[in-house]
């Protein structure tokens, strides 16, 4: 687990949706604990509008500014503006959990008792923040992140 790995697939679904599937392994040699890495995942997730703007260079704003987030659940109601005039709607909920005592899920070859998981899925319908289908393109996203410690491979 010493090298970056990415697998990417792009395809069109039966109903015409453009789909992308991506699988990444990202070694973090400077991180000392799983908790540190998982906190980085949380920071990225809870500031998703800033993270997306930084990654793709377009402007993304959050339409829901809930300040009373439970640190294990967050809704992301985002709108990205892509020049010259395209707006993209995204509405996701992220669930996270960290286990530091060995009670969480176990994976082959993982070292130690720590594991963190983040799962994000799109919201199909939302009465508070409805999709603007006549004005914006809808983007649905689902992802799963698992953070665990693995031994370094010595060649």
PDB file of C-alpha atoms in Angstrom:
ATOM      1  CA  UNK A   1       0.000   0.000   0.000  1.00  0.00           C
ATOM      2  CA  UNK A   2       2.881   2.352  -0.736  1.00  0.00           C
ATOM      3  CA  UNK A   3       1.724   3.575  -4.156  1.00  0.00           C
ATOM      4  CA  UNK A   4      -1.212   5.625  -5.385  1.00  0.00           C
ATOM      5  CA  UNK A   5      -3.719   3.609  -7.365  1.00  0.00           C
ATOM      6  CA  UNK A   6      -6.678   4.848  -9.398  1.00  0.00           C
ATOM      7  CA  UNK A   7      -9.142   2.961 -11.542  1.00  0.00           C
ATOM      8  CA  UNK A   8     -11.631   5.006 -13.547  1.00  0.00           C
ATOM      9  CA  UNK A   9     -14.614   3.916 -15.641  1.00  0.00           C
ATOM     10  CA  UNK A  10     -16.941   6.186 -17.613  1.00  0.00           C
ATOM     11  CA  UNK A  11     -20.112   4.951 -19.231  1.00  0.00           C
ATOM     12  CA  UNK A  12     -23.680   5.838 -20.106  1.00  0.00           C
ATOM     13  CA  UNK A  13     -26.499   4.182 -18.160  1.00  0.00           C
ATOM     14  CA  UNK A  14     -29.500   2.570 -19.835  1.00  0.00           C
ATOM     15  CA  UNK A  15     -31.544   5.731 -19.222  1.00  0.00           C
ATOM     16  CA  UNK A  16     -28.895   7.997 -20.784  1.00  0.00           C
ATOM     17  CA  UNK A  17     -27.199   9.314 -17.645  1.00  0.00           C
ATOM     18  CA  UNK A  18     -23.453   9.937 -17.857  1.00  0.00           C
ATOM     19  CA  UNK A  19     -21.783   7.852 -15.126  1.00  0.00           C
ATOM     20  CA  UNK A  20     -18.304   7.782 -13.650  1.00  0.00           C
ATOM     21  CA  UNK A  21     -16.949   5.146 -11.277  1.00  0.00           C
ATOM     22  CA  UNK A  22     -13.627   5.747  -9.544  1.00  0.00           C
ATOM     23  CA  UNK A  23     -11.630   3.651  -7.104  1.00  0.00           C
ATOM     24  CA  UNK A  24      -8.599   5.161  -5.346  1.00  0.00           C
ATOM     25  CA  UNK A  25      -5.964   4.008  -2.922  1.00  0.00           C
ATOM     26  CA  UNK A  26      -4.063   6.958  -1.479  1.00  0.00           C
ATOM     27  CA  UNK A  27      -1.129   6.251   0.868  1.00  0.00           C
ATOM     28  CA  UNK A  28      -0.560   9.021   3.416  1.00  0.00           C
ATOM     29  CA  UNK A  29       2.983   8.398   4.703  1.00  0.00           C
ATOM     30  CA  UNK A  30       3.185  11.620   6.753  1.00  0.00           C
ATOM     31  CA  UNK A  31      -0.002  10.886   8.714  1.00  0.00           C
ATOM     32  CA  UNK A  32       0.652   9.215  12.061  1.00  0.00           C
ATOM     33  CA  UNK A  33      -2.814   7.937  12.978  1.00  0.00           C
ATOM     34  CA  UNK A  34      -6.008   6.851  11.276  1.00  0.00           C
ATOM     35  CA  UNK A  35      -7.800   9.559  13.267  1.00  0.00           C
ATOM     36  CA  UNK A  36      -5.641  12.266  11.663  1.00  0.00           C
ATOM     37  CA  UNK A  37      -6.423  10.963   8.171  1.00  0.00           C
ATOM     38  CA  UNK A  38     -10.117  10.585   8.973  1.00  0.00           C
ATOM     39  CA  UNK A  39     -10.277  14.146  10.331  1.00  0.00           C
ATOM     40  CA  UNK A  40      -8.907  15.259   6.939  1.00  0.00           C
ATOM     41  CA  UNK A  41     -11.734  13.384   5.198  1.00  0.00           C
ATOM     42  CA  UNK A  42     -14.248  15.093   7.512  1.00  0.00           C
ATOM     43  CA  UNK A  43     -12.720  18.517   6.846  1.00  0.00           C
ATOM     44  CA  UNK A  44     -12.952  17.940   3.077  1.00  0.00           C
ATOM     45  CA  UNK A  45     -16.527  16.674   3.349  1.00  0.00           C
ATOM     46  CA  UNK A  46     -17.902  19.341   5.675  1.00  0.00           C
ATOM     47  CA  UNK A  47     -16.375  22.076   3.505  1.00  0.00           C
ATOM     48  CA  UNK A  48     -17.415  20.399   0.267  1.00  0.00           C
ATOM     49  CA  UNK A  49     -18.309  23.604  -1.548  1.00  0.00           C
ATOM     50  CA  UNK A  50     -14.797  24.986  -0.969  1.00  0.00           C
ATOM     51  CA  UNK A  51     -13.206  21.628  -1.788  1.00  0.00           C
ATOM     52  CA  UNK A  52     -15.097  21.379  -5.108  1.00  0.00           C
ATOM     53  CA  UNK A  53     -14.291  24.984  -6.044  1.00  0.00           C
ATOM     54  CA  UNK A  54     -10.596  24.359  -5.340  1.00  0.00           C
ATOM     55  CA  UNK A  55     -10.535  21.073  -7.286  1.00  0.00           C
ATOM     56  CA  UNK A  56     -12.353  22.071 -10.462  1.00  0.00           C
ATOM     57  CA  UNK A  57     -11.938  25.841 -10.475  1.00  0.00           C
ATOM     58  CA  UNK A  58     -15.636  26.625 -10.817  1.00  0.00           C
ATOM     59  CA  UNK A  59     -17.663  28.436  -8.175  1.00  0.00           C
ATOM     60  CA  UNK A  60     -19.671  26.198  -5.853  1.00  0.00           C
ATOM     61  CA  UNK A  61     -21.931  27.603  -3.135  1.00  0.00           C
ATOM     62  CA  UNK A  62     -23.798  25.935  -0.289  1.00  0.00           C
ATOM     63  CA  UNK A  63     -27.533  26.600  -0.221  1.00  0.00           C
ATOM     64  CA  UNK A  64     -27.999  25.114   3.243  1.00  0.00           C
ATOM     65  CA  UNK A  65     -25.969  26.694   6.018  1.00  0.00           C
ATOM     66  CA  UNK A  66     -26.940  24.476   8.937  1.00  0.00           C
ATOM     67  CA  UNK A  67     -24.592  25.337  11.760  1.00  0.00           C
ATOM     68  CA  UNK A  68     -25.932  22.631  14.081  1.00  0.00           C
ATOM     69  CA  UNK A  69     -24.378  19.717  12.216  1.00  0.00           C
ATOM     70  CA  UNK A  70     -24.037  16.467  14.011  1.00  0.00           C
ATOM     71  CA  UNK A  71     -20.434  15.476  13.337  1.00  0.00           C
ATOM     72  CA  UNK A  72     -21.634  12.099  12.048  1.00  0.00           C
ATOM     73  CA  UNK A  73     -24.310  13.366   9.606  1.00  0.00           C
ATOM     74  CA  UNK A  74     -24.265  16.302   7.186  1.00  0.00           C
ATOM     75  CA  UNK A  75     -26.393  17.432   4.279  1.00  0.00           C
ATOM     76  CA  UNK A  76     -24.681  19.161   1.366  1.00  0.00           C
ATOM     77  CA  UNK A  77     -27.012  21.242  -0.797  1.00  0.00           C
ATOM     78  CA  UNK A  78     -24.634  22.683  -3.396  1.00  0.00           C
ATOM     79  CA  UNK A  79     -24.888  24.646  -6.629  1.00  0.00           C
ATOM     80  CA  UNK A  80     -21.925  24.861  -9.002  1.00  0.00           C
ATOM     81  CA  UNK A  81     -21.733  27.545 -11.699  1.00  0.00           C
ATOM     82  CA  UNK A  82     -19.894  26.438 -14.833  1.00  0.00           C
ATOM     83  CA  UNK A  83     -19.191  29.203 -17.362  1.00  0.00           C
ATOM     84  CA  UNK A  84     -20.740  30.468 -19.462  1.00  0.00           C
ATOM     85  CA  UNK A  85     -24.193  29.745 -17.983  1.00  0.00           C
ATOM     86  CA  UNK A  86     -24.610  26.187 -16.682  1.00  0.00           C
ATOM     87  CA  UNK A  87     -25.694  25.596 -13.085  1.00  0.00           C
ATOM     88  CA  UNK A  88     -25.429  22.172 -11.464  1.00  0.00           C
ATOM     89  CA  UNK A  89     -27.602  21.040  -8.514  1.00  0.00           C
ATOM     90  CA  UNK A  90     -26.151  18.593  -5.997  1.00  0.00           C
ATOM     91  CA  UNK A  91     -27.917  17.392  -2.841  1.00  0.00           C
ATOM     92  CA  UNK A  92     -26.111  14.763  -0.755  1.00  0.00           C
ATOM     93  CA  UNK A  93     -26.118  13.405   2.770  1.00  0.00           C
ATOM     94  CA  UNK A  94     -22.885  12.150   4.337  1.00  0.00           C
ATOM     95  CA  UNK A  95     -22.749   9.721   7.249  1.00  0.00           C
ATOM     96  CA  UNK A  96     -19.457   9.169   9.075  1.00  0.00           C
ATOM     97  CA  UNK A  97     -18.163   7.038  11.910  1.00  0.00           C
ATOM     98  CA  UNK A  98     -14.769   6.467  13.517  1.00  0.00           C
ATOM     99  CA  UNK A  99     -13.854   3.464  15.658  1.00  0.00           C
ATOM    100  CA  UNK A 100     -10.671   3.716  17.705  1.00  0.00           C
ATOM    101  CA  UNK A 101     -11.169   0.702  19.943  1.00  0.00           C
ATOM    102  CA  UNK A 102     -11.273  -2.243  17.541  1.00  0.00           C
ATOM    103  CA  UNK A 103     -15.071  -2.521  17.592  1.00  0.00           C
ATOM    104  CA  UNK A 104     -15.484  -1.363  13.989  1.00  0.00           C
ATOM    105  CA  UNK A 105     -15.334  -3.328  10.764  1.00  0.00           C
ATOM    106  CA  UNK A 106     -12.142  -5.271  10.128  1.00  0.00           C
ATOM    107  CA  UNK A 107     -10.301  -5.554   6.836  1.00  0.00           C
ATOM    108  CA  UNK A 108      -7.676  -7.993   5.677  1.00  0.00           C
ATOM    109  CA  UNK A 109      -4.119  -6.853   6.355  1.00  0.00           C
ATOM    110  CA  UNK A 110      -5.149  -3.731   8.301  1.00  0.00           C
ATOM    111  CA  UNK A 111      -2.964  -2.903  11.287  1.00  0.00           C
ATOM    112  CA  UNK A 112      -4.277  -1.645  14.627  1.00  0.00           C
ATOM    113  CA  UNK A 113      -7.738  -0.993  15.981  1.00  0.00           C
ATOM    114  CA  UNK A 114      -8.629   2.231  14.173  1.00  0.00           C
ATOM    115  CA  UNK A 115     -10.959   2.560  11.187  1.00  0.00           C
ATOM    116  CA  UNK A 116     -13.040   5.432   9.846  1.00  0.00           C
ATOM    117  CA  UNK A 117     -15.824   5.259   7.287  1.00  0.00           C
ATOM    118  CA  UNK A 118     -17.649   8.005   5.385  1.00  0.00           C
ATOM    119  CA  UNK A 119     -20.613   7.201   3.144  1.00  0.00           C
ATOM    120  CA  UNK A 120     -22.318   9.790   0.959  1.00  0.00           C
ATOM    121  CA  UNK A 121     -25.454   9.353  -1.119  1.00  0.00           C
ATOM    122  CA  UNK A 122     -27.641  11.675  -3.137  1.00  0.00           C
ATOM    123  CA  UNK A 123     -31.046  12.845  -1.917  1.00  0.00           C
ATOM    124  CA  UNK A 124     -33.799  11.724  -4.287  1.00  0.00           C
ATOM    125  CA  UNK A 125     -36.425  14.250  -3.126  1.00  0.00           C
ATOM    126  CA  UNK A 126     -36.153  17.154  -0.707  1.00  0.00           C
ATOM    127  CA  UNK A 127     -39.140  19.357   0.146  1.00  0.00           C
ATOM    128  CA  UNK A 128     -36.951  21.946   1.899  1.00  0.00           C
ATOM    129  CA  UNK A 129     -34.391  22.174  -0.938  1.00  0.00           C
ATOM    130  CA  UNK A 130     -36.138  20.937  -4.112  1.00  0.00           C
ATOM    131  CA  UNK A 131     -34.178  20.413  -7.314  1.00  0.00           C
ATOM    132  CA  UNK A 132     -34.567  23.183  -9.920  1.00  0.00           C
ATOM    133  CA  UNK A 133     -34.937  20.889 -12.940  1.00  0.00           C
ATOM    134  CA  UNK A 134     -35.920  23.659 -15.367  1.00  0.00           C
ATOM    135  CA  UNK A 135     -32.909  25.835 -14.455  1.00  0.00           C
ATOM    136  CA  UNK A 136     -30.114  23.448 -13.438  1.00  0.00           C
ATOM    137  CA  UNK A 137     -28.513  20.144 -14.339  1.00  0.00           C
ATOM    138  CA  UNK A 138     -28.871  17.578 -11.568  1.00  0.00           C
ATOM    139  CA  UNK A 139     -25.736  15.743 -10.429  1.00  0.00           C
ATOM    140  CA  UNK A 140     -26.135  12.683  -8.202  1.00  0.00           C
ATOM    141  CA  UNK A 141     -23.112  11.392  -6.352  1.00  0.00           C
ATOM    142  CA  UNK A 142     -22.488   8.363  -4.172  1.00  0.00           C
ATOM    143  CA  UNK A 143     -19.168   7.636  -2.495  1.00  0.00           C
ATOM    144  CA  UNK A 144     -17.625   5.533   0.214  1.00  0.00           C
ATOM    145  CA  UNK A 145     -14.337   6.292   1.984  1.00  0.00           C
ATOM    146  CA  UNK A 146     -12.609   3.904   4.348  1.00  0.00           C
ATOM    147  CA  UNK A 147      -9.543   4.980   6.311  1.00  0.00           C
ATOM    148  CA  UNK A 148      -7.415   2.290   7.938  1.00  0.00           C
ATOM    149  CA  UNK A 149      -3.738   1.667   8.613  1.00  0.00           C
ATOM    150  CA  UNK A 150      -1.884  -0.832   6.448  1.00  0.00           C
ATOM    151  CA  UNK A 151       1.709  -2.051   6.727  1.00  0.00           C
ATOM    152  CA  UNK A 152       4.306  -0.583   4.402  1.00  0.00           C
ATOM    153  CA  UNK A 153       5.550  -2.950   1.770  1.00  0.00           C
ATOM    154  CA  UNK A 154       9.306  -3.372   1.806  1.00  0.00           C
ATOM    155  CA  UNK A 155      10.704  -4.519  -1.515  1.00  0.00           C
TER     156      UNK A 155
END
